[in-house]
Short mmCIF file of C-alpha atoms in Angstrom, two decimals:
data_model
loop_
_atom_site.label_atom_id
_atom_site.label_comp_id
_atom_site.label_asym_id
_atom_site.label_seq_id
_atom_site.Cartn_x
_atom_site.Cartn_y
_atom_site.Cartn_z
CA UNK P 1 0.00 0.00 0.00
CA UNK P 2 1.35 3.41 -0.92
CA UNK P 3 2.18 5.69 1.97
CA UNK P 4 -0.04 8.79 2.12
CA UNK P 5 1.60 12.13 1.54
CA UNK P 6 3.01 13.60 4.73
CA UNK P 7 2.59 10.35 6.72
CA UNK P 8 5.56 9.24 8.83
CA UNK P 9 7.81 6.52 7.37
CA UNK P 10 7.17 2.97 8.62
CA UNK P 11 9.15 1.90 11.68
CA UNK P 12 12.09 -0.39 11.06
CA UNK P 13 11.90 -3.72 12.91
CA UNK P 14 13.88 -3.90 16.14
CA UNK P 15 16.90 -6.13 15.99
CA UNK P 16 20.50 -6.10 14.93
CA UNK P 17 19.61 -4.44 11.68
CA UNK P 18 18.07 -1.52 13.55
CA UNK P 19 21.23 -0.69 15.49
CA UNK P 20 22.92 2.38 14.11
CA UNK P 21 26.63 1.88 13.52
CA UNK P 22 28.64 4.84 14.74
CA UNK P 23 32.02 5.80 13.47
CA UNK P 24 34.88 5.64 16.00
CA UNK P 25 35.15 8.78 18.11
CA UNK P 26 31.69 10.06 17.23
CA UNK P 27 29.38 11.10 20.08
CA UNK P 28 26.83 8.53 21.21
CA UNK P 29 23.41 8.74 19.62
CA UNK P 30 20.03 7.53 20.76
CA UNK P 31 19.08 4.12 19.37
CA UNK P 32 15.86 2.20 19.43
CA UNK P 33 17.45 -0.38 21.72
CA UNK P 34 18.56 2.42 24.08
CA UNK P 35 15.06 3.91 24.12
CA UNK P 36 13.51 0.53 24.76
CA UNK P 37 16.01 -0.18 27.53
CA UNK P 38 15.32 3.11 29.24
CA UNK P 39 11.57 2.53 28.99
CA UNK P 40 11.97 -0.86 30.63
CA UNK P 41 14.07 0.65 33.42
CA UNK P 42 11.46 3.35 34.02
CA UNK P 43 8.74 0.70 34.18
CA UNK P 44 10.71 -1.25 36.76
CA UNK P 45 11.19 1.92 38.83
CA UNK P 46 7.46 2.68 38.65
CA UNK P 47 6.62 -0.83 39.76
CA UNK P 48 8.70 -0.33 42.93
CA UNK P 49 6.85 2.86 43.87
CA UNK P 50 3.69 3.17 45.85
CA UNK P 51 1.04 5.87 45.43
CA UNK P 52 3.01 8.18 47.75
CA UNK P 53 6.40 7.83 46.12
CA UNK P 54 9.28 5.34 46.10
CA UNK P 55 8.92 2.24 48.25
CA UNK P 56 12.06 2.29 50.39
CA UNK P 57 11.33 -0.90 52.32
CA UNK P 58 14.19 -3.40 52.47
CA UNK P 59 14.18 -5.57 49.39
CA UNK P 60 11.96 -3.23 47.38
CA UNK P 61 14.40 -0.42 46.65
CA UNK P 62 16.58 -0.78 43.57
CA UNK P 63 19.72 -0.09 45.65
CA UNK P 64 19.72 -3.57 47.14
CA UNK P 65 23.26 -3.14 48.46
CA UNK P 66 22.28 -0.03 50.47
CA UNK P 67 23.38 0.08 54.09
CA UNK P 68 23.15 2.85 56.72
CA UNK P 69 25.66 5.59 56.00
CA UNK P 70 26.16 6.45 59.67
CA UNK P 71 26.65 4.65 62.93
CA UNK P 72 23.74 5.97 65.02
CA UNK P 73 24.93 8.49 67.61
CA UNK P 74 23.32 11.39 69.48
CA UNK P 75 20.20 13.02 68.09
CA UNK P 76 20.33 16.65 67.04
CA UNK P 77 17.97 19.43 66.00
CA UNK P 78 18.88 22.35 63.72
CA UNK P 79 17.07 25.66 63.59
CA UNK P 80 17.14 29.36 64.41
CA UNK P 81 15.94 31.97 66.87
CA UNK P 82 16.50 35.70 67.18
CA UNK P 83 18.52 35.82 63.97
CA UNK P 84 21.02 33.17 65.12
CA UNK P 85 21.35 29.58 63.87
CA UNK P 86 21.88 26.72 66.32
CA UNK P 87 22.63 23.03 66.65
CA UNK P 88 20.75 21.49 69.55
CA UNK P 89 22.18 18.24 70.92
CA UNK P 90 19.56 16.14 72.68
CA UNK P 91 21.41 14.61 75.62
CA UNK P 92 18.97 14.14 78.54
CA UNK P 93 21.47 12.12 80.57
CA UNK P 94 24.43 14.42 79.86
CA UNK P 95 26.46 11.47 78.58
CA UNK P 96 27.87 12.71 75.26
CA UNK P 97 31.56 13.67 75.44
CA UNK P 98 32.02 17.01 73.70
CA UNK P 99 35.47 18.49 73.12
CA UNK P 100 36.12 21.95 71.76
CA UNK P 101 37.35 20.33 68.53
CA UNK P 102 34.09 18.40 68.24
CA UNK P 103 32.03 21.55 68.68
CA UNK P 104 34.10 23.45 66.12
CA UNK P 105 33.67 20.56 63.68
CA UNK P 106 29.92 20.36 64.22
CA UNK P 107 29.42 24.12 63.81
CA UNK P 108 31.64 24.41 60.72
CA UNK P 109 29.41 25.28 57.74
CA UNK P 110 31.27 23.09 55.25
CA UNK P 111 32.72 20.11 57.12
CA UNK P 112 29.96 19.94 59.74
CA UNK P 113 26.32 20.95 60.05
CA UNK P 114 26.91 24.68 60.55
CA UNK P 115 25.69 26.92 63.34
CA UNK P 116 26.41 30.05 65.34
CA UNK P 117 26.60 27.90 68.43
CA UNK P 118 25.88 24.48 69.91
CA UNK P 119 23.34 23.88 72.66
CA UNK P 120 23.32 20.70 74.74
CA UNK P 121 19.88 20.03 76.21
CA UNK P 122 19.81 17.96 79.38
CA UNK P 123 17.41 17.33 82.22
CA UNK P 124 17.74 19.94 84.96
CA UNK P 125 19.39 18.78 88.17
CA UNK P 126 17.38 18.62 91.39
CA UNK P 127 19.19 21.49 93.10
CA UNK P 128 18.72 22.47 96.74
CA UNK P 129 16.90 25.32 98.44
CA UNK P 130 17.09 28.55 96.46
CA UNK P 131 19.21 26.78 93.83
CA UNK P 132 16.32 24.48 92.91
CA UNK P 133 15.62 25.02 89.18
CA UNK P 134 12.28 26.45 88.08
CA UNK P 135 12.16 24.38 84.90
CA UNK P 136 12.70 20.77 83.84
CA UNK P 137 15.43 21.48 81.30
CA UNK P 138 18.99 22.81 81.35
CA UNK P 139 20.91 24.05 78.31
CA UNK P 140 24.70 24.17 78.11
CA UNK P 141 25.56 26.98 75.68
CA UNK P 142 28.73 26.75 73.61
CA UNK P 143 30.03 29.20 71.05
CA UNK P 144 30.99 27.97 67.60
CA UNK P 145 34.67 28.01 68.60
CA UNK P 146 33.94 25.53 71.40
CA UNK P 147 34.18 27.97 74.29
CA UNK P 148 31.64 28.07 77.11
CA UNK P 149 28.99 30.75 77.29
CA UNK P 150 27.14 31.40 80.55
CA UNK P 151 23.87 31.97 78.73
CA UNK P 152 22.45 32.72 75.30
CA UNK P 153 19.09 34.41 74.99
CA UNK P 154 18.35 33.33 71.41
CA UNK P 155 19.67 29.85 72.27
CA UNK P 156 17.21 29.53 75.14
CA UNK P 157 14.50 30.77 72.78
CA UNK P 158 15.32 28.05 70.26
CA UNK P 159 15.24 25.39 72.99
CA UNK P 160 11.82 26.64 74.08
CA UNK P 161 10.58 26.56 70.49
CA UNK P 162 11.81 22.99 70.06
CA UNK P 163 10.10 21.89 73.28
CA UNK P 164 6.78 23.28 72.06
CA UNK P 165 7.13 21.76 68.58
CA UNK P 166 8.05 18.38 70.10
CA UNK P 167 5.04 18.49 72.43
CA UNK P 168 7.19 18.64 75.56
CA UNK P 169 5.83 22.06 76.55
CA UNK P 170 2.90 24.22 75.56
CA UNK P 171 2.94 27.79 74.21
CA UNK P 172 3.39 30.46 76.82
CA UNK P 173 6.09 31.19 79.38
CA UNK P 174 8.60 28.58 80.47
CA UNK P 175 11.93 28.51 82.26
CA UNK P 176 15.18 27.19 80.78
CA UNK P 177 18.14 26.63 83.07
CA UNK P 178 21.55 28.05 82.05
CA UNK P 179 24.93 28.48 83.73
CA UNK P 180 23.89 32.06 84.51
CA UNK P 181 20.64 30.93 86.14
CA UNK P 182 17.09 30.26 85.02
CA UNK P 183 16.02 32.16 81.94
CA UNK P 184 12.40 33.01 81.18
CA UNK P 185 11.24 32.52 77.60
CA UNK P 186 7.82 33.14 76.07
CA UNK P 187 6.69 31.30 72.93
CA UNK P 188 3.45 32.22 71.19
CA UNK P 189 1.25 29.97 69.08
CA UNK P 190 2.91 31.17 65.86
CA UNK P 191 6.42 30.33 67.05
CA UNK P 192 7.62 33.85 67.86
CA UNK P 193 9.77 33.92 70.97
CA UNK P 194 10.56 36.64 73.47
CA UNK P 195 13.77 36.18 75.45
CA UNK P 196 15.57 38.18 78.10
CA UNK P 197 18.90 39.62 77.00
CA UNK P 198 21.74 41.21 79.01
CA UNK P 199 21.19 44.90 79.63
CA UNK P 200 23.37 46.82 77.13
CA UNK P 201 25.98 49.08 78.71
CA UNK P 202 27.26 52.09 76.76
CA UNK P 203 30.95 52.42 77.62
CA UNK P 204 32.21 55.23 75.44
CA UNK P 205 33.28 55.91 71.88
CA UNK P 206 35.86 54.66 69.43
CA UNK P 207 36.45 54.98 65.72
CA UNK P 208 36.81 52.40 62.97
CA UNK P 209 38.19 52.54 59.43
CA UNK P 210 36.25 50.47 56.92
CA UNK P 211 36.22 50.49 53.12
CA UNK P 212 38.58 53.48 53.10
CA UNK P 213 36.29 55.57 55.29
CA UNK P 214 36.51 56.58 58.95
CA UNK P 215 33.40 56.19 61.08
CA UNK P 216 32.79 57.21 64.69
CA UNK P 217 31.29 54.49 66.84
CA UNK P 218 29.71 53.75 70.20
CA UNK P 219 31.07 50.96 72.41
CA UNK P 220 28.28 48.79 73.78
CA UNK P 221 28.75 45.78 76.03
CA UNK P 222 26.39 42.83 76.39
CA UNK P 223 29.13 40.84 78.11
CA UNK P 224 30.99 40.82 74.80
CA UNK P 225 31.93 44.18 73.31
CA UNK P 226 30.33 45.71 70.20
CA UNK P 227 31.51 48.78 68.34
CA UNK P 228 28.38 50.25 66.75
CA UNK P 229 28.73 52.73 63.89
CA UNK P 230 25.60 54.52 62.65
CA UNK P 231 26.43 55.57 59.09
CA UNK P 232 24.79 57.28 56.11
CA UNK P 233 26.46 55.03 53.53
CA UNK P 234 24.15 52.07 52.79
CA UNK P 235 25.58 49.16 54.74
CA UNK P 236 25.13 46.94 51.70
CA UNK P 237 27.71 49.08 49.87
CA UNK P 238 30.52 48.47 52.36
CA UNK P 239 33.39 46.40 51.02
CA UNK P 240 34.85 44.12 53.68
CA UNK P 241 37.54 42.69 51.41
CA UNK P 242 40.01 44.51 53.63
CA UNK P 243 39.33 43.94 57.33
CA UNK P 244 37.95 47.02 59.12
CA UNK P 245 40.38 48.46 61.66
CA UNK P 246 38.97 49.65 64.99
CA UNK P 247 40.78 52.03 67.32
CA UNK P 248 41.40 49.48 70.07
CA UNK P 249 43.38 52.02 72.12
CA UNK P 250 40.04 53.65 73.00
CA UNK P 251 38.48 50.39 74.19
CA UNK P 252 37.65 50.27 77.92
CA UNK P 253 39.61 48.00 80.22
CA UNK P 254 36.55 47.05 82.25
CA UNK P 255 35.88 43.86 84.16
CA UNK P 256 33.52 41.53 82.30
CA UNK P 257 34.23 43.08 78.92
CA UNK P 258 36.17 41.10 76.36
CA UNK P 259 38.96 43.34 75.04
CA UNK P 260 40.55 44.27 72.76
CA UNK P 261 38.35 42.30 70.35
CA UNK P 262 34.93 43.65 69.46
CA UNK P 263 32.32 42.86 66.85
CA UNK P 264 31.93 45.85 64.58
CA UNK P 265 28.29 46.63 63.81
CA UNK P 266 27.43 49.02 60.97
CA UNK P 267 23.93 50.47 61.09
CA UNK P 268 21.57 52.38 58.81
CA UNK P 269 18.56 54.10 60.39
CA UNK P 270 15.72 53.69 57.88
CA UNK P 271 13.01 56.33 57.30
CA UNK P 272 10.48 54.67 59.63
CA UNK P 273 13.03 54.22 62.39
CA UNK P 274 13.88 50.56 61.86
CA UNK P 275 17.51 49.50 61.54
CA UNK P 276 19.47 47.68 58.87
CA UNK P 277 22.64 46.05 60.18
CA UNK P 278 25.83 44.33 59.01
CA UNK P 279 28.39 42.89 61.42
CA UNK P 280 32.08 42.04 61.16
CA UNK P 281 34.15 40.00 63.61
CA UNK P 282 37.95 40.40 63.62
CA UNK P 283 39.63 37.20 62.49
CA UNK P 284 36.36 35.62 61.32
CA UNK P 285 35.12 38.07 58.70
CA UNK P 286 31.55 39.17 58.14
CA UNK P 287 29.11 37.38 60.40
CA UNK P 288 25.36 37.21 60.48
CA UNK P 289 23.96 40.03 62.59
CA UNK P 290 22.08 38.08 65.23
CA UNK P 291 20.34 38.90 68.48
CA UNK P 292 23.32 40.42 70.32
CA UNK P 293 24.20 42.68 67.37
CA UNK P 294 20.56 43.76 67.10
CA UNK P 295 20.43 44.68 70.79
CA UNK P 296 23.76 46.55 70.60
CA UNK P 297 22.61 48.49 67.52
CA UNK P 298 19.29 49.41 69.15
CA UNK P 299 21.06 50.50 72.35
CA UNK P 300 23.51 52.76 70.49
CA UNK P 301 20.77 54.41 68.42
CA UNK P 302 18.53 54.95 71.44
CA UNK P 303 21.45 56.29 73.49
CA UNK P 304 22.16 58.87 70.79
CA UNK P 305 18.47 59.84 70.70
CA UNK P 306 18.36 60.17 74.49
CA UNK P 307 15.39 57.88 75.03
CA UNK P 308 14.57 54.21 75.61
CA UNK P 309 11.94 52.62 73.40
CA UNK P 310 11.22 49.67 71.12
CA UNK P 311 13.30 49.31 67.96
CA UNK P 312 12.78 47.01 64.99
CA UNK P 313 15.90 45.54 63.38
CA UNK P 314 15.79 43.92 59.95
CA UNK P 315 17.02 40.32 59.83
CA UNK P 316 17.13 37.53 57.26
CA UNK P 317 14.90 35.39 59.52
CA UNK P 318 12.34 38.16 59.92
CA UNK P 319 12.19 41.41 61.90
CA UNK P 320 13.65 41.46 65.41
CA UNK P 321 12.08 43.71 68.04
CA UNK P 322 14.31 45.06 70.80
CA UNK P 323 12.54 46.57 73.82
CA UNK P 324 14.86 48.57 76.08
CA UNK P 325 13.75 49.90 79.43
CA UNK P 326 16.10 51.38 82.01
CA UNK P 327 14.03 49.87 84.82
CA UNK P 328 13.46 46.43 83.29
CA UNK P 329 15.24 43.68 81.40
CA UNK P 330 15.94 43.94 77.68
CA UNK P 331 13.53 41.85 75.62
CA UNK P 332 14.33 40.44 72.17
CA UNK P 333 11.40 39.16 70.13
CA UNK P 334 11.69 37.33 66.81
CA UNK P 335 10.80 34.22 64.90
CA UNK P 336 12.12 30.78 65.82
CA UNK P 337 11.91 27.60 63.82
CA UNK P 338 13.03 23.99 63.63
CA UNK P 339 14.58 23.11 60.27
CA UNK P 340 15.73 19.53 60.78
CA UNK P 341 16.11 16.71 63.26
CA UNK P 342 18.46 13.80 62.76
CA UNK P 343 21.16 11.49 64.05
CA UNK P 344 24.89 12.24 64.22
CA UNK P 345 27.40 9.67 63.02
CA UNK P 346 28.99 8.34 66.21
CA UNK P 347 32.24 7.43 64.39
CA UNK P 348 32.55 10.86 62.79
CA UNK P 349 31.84 12.61 66.09
CA UNK P 350 34.40 10.51 67.96
CA UNK P 351 37.05 11.31 65.34
CA UNK P 352 36.71 15.09 65.69
#
């Protein structure tokens, strides 16, 4: 029968005669056998999937040689609060050995899981008399370099958020034990947390040279020192290729203040009074401007204005609200969330 005009040519029968012979060195081309093979593979894959996706039960997955990639170790949770990112180690019995090297490895963004700090969550001790804890939980706060921190407001906020998500506590106020004492945290139904922060202390002034410009700054202590510079240049324009140089000779030699190092915080005051912030840490480079930087920036701006009030600070995790009151504690309010929960590799952790 004659083929109608415009109709496709008849298919060649599959078999050796249908295999296209390629010249040596030529790129591979699609063949009917290759198409048929891929179709068969796809059919086999579909047959191993249920209505909700791949069937990963033993013996049903195509990777029959699969074995666990880790030796089960401590459980962890990853998330954020108050603009800071944390790793939370779930260790109710306080049995996991943690060295400074292990903490640095865990918090490293490329070789570990990444985080601004590590929090170990344990059951609170019984205590005696006035030392009896108000809450059921205790958090050991560690900085990303492995050093101890007496307390961490955003860290306690993240712990409280995890406890509510996990069903171990309900929304509202709860107490989290720290090395500095019990810390009160409030979590609302939407996951926003309000935590108590150290009262900022304004200690004087010092200058800093950054991106070829000289800026005056205000020294603010929240235990660690911050040099806050309120500038007209958009903070996003600053080039930190060359490390900013603070005038450390002007830093105070006060008890409880870490000197001569200070985080440098560059601030723009936006038309509606909110703040936009970038932060730089000597030796570490630009860092995410978290809860402490937000409080230091708000304190410096309010000190210059001569009044205490509530300031909103922009943050990648959502706006942070800093409420400063000379007769009350400083309150930091912001979003908190749990991003992941998993199991650490015991062998990897032991090798750090």
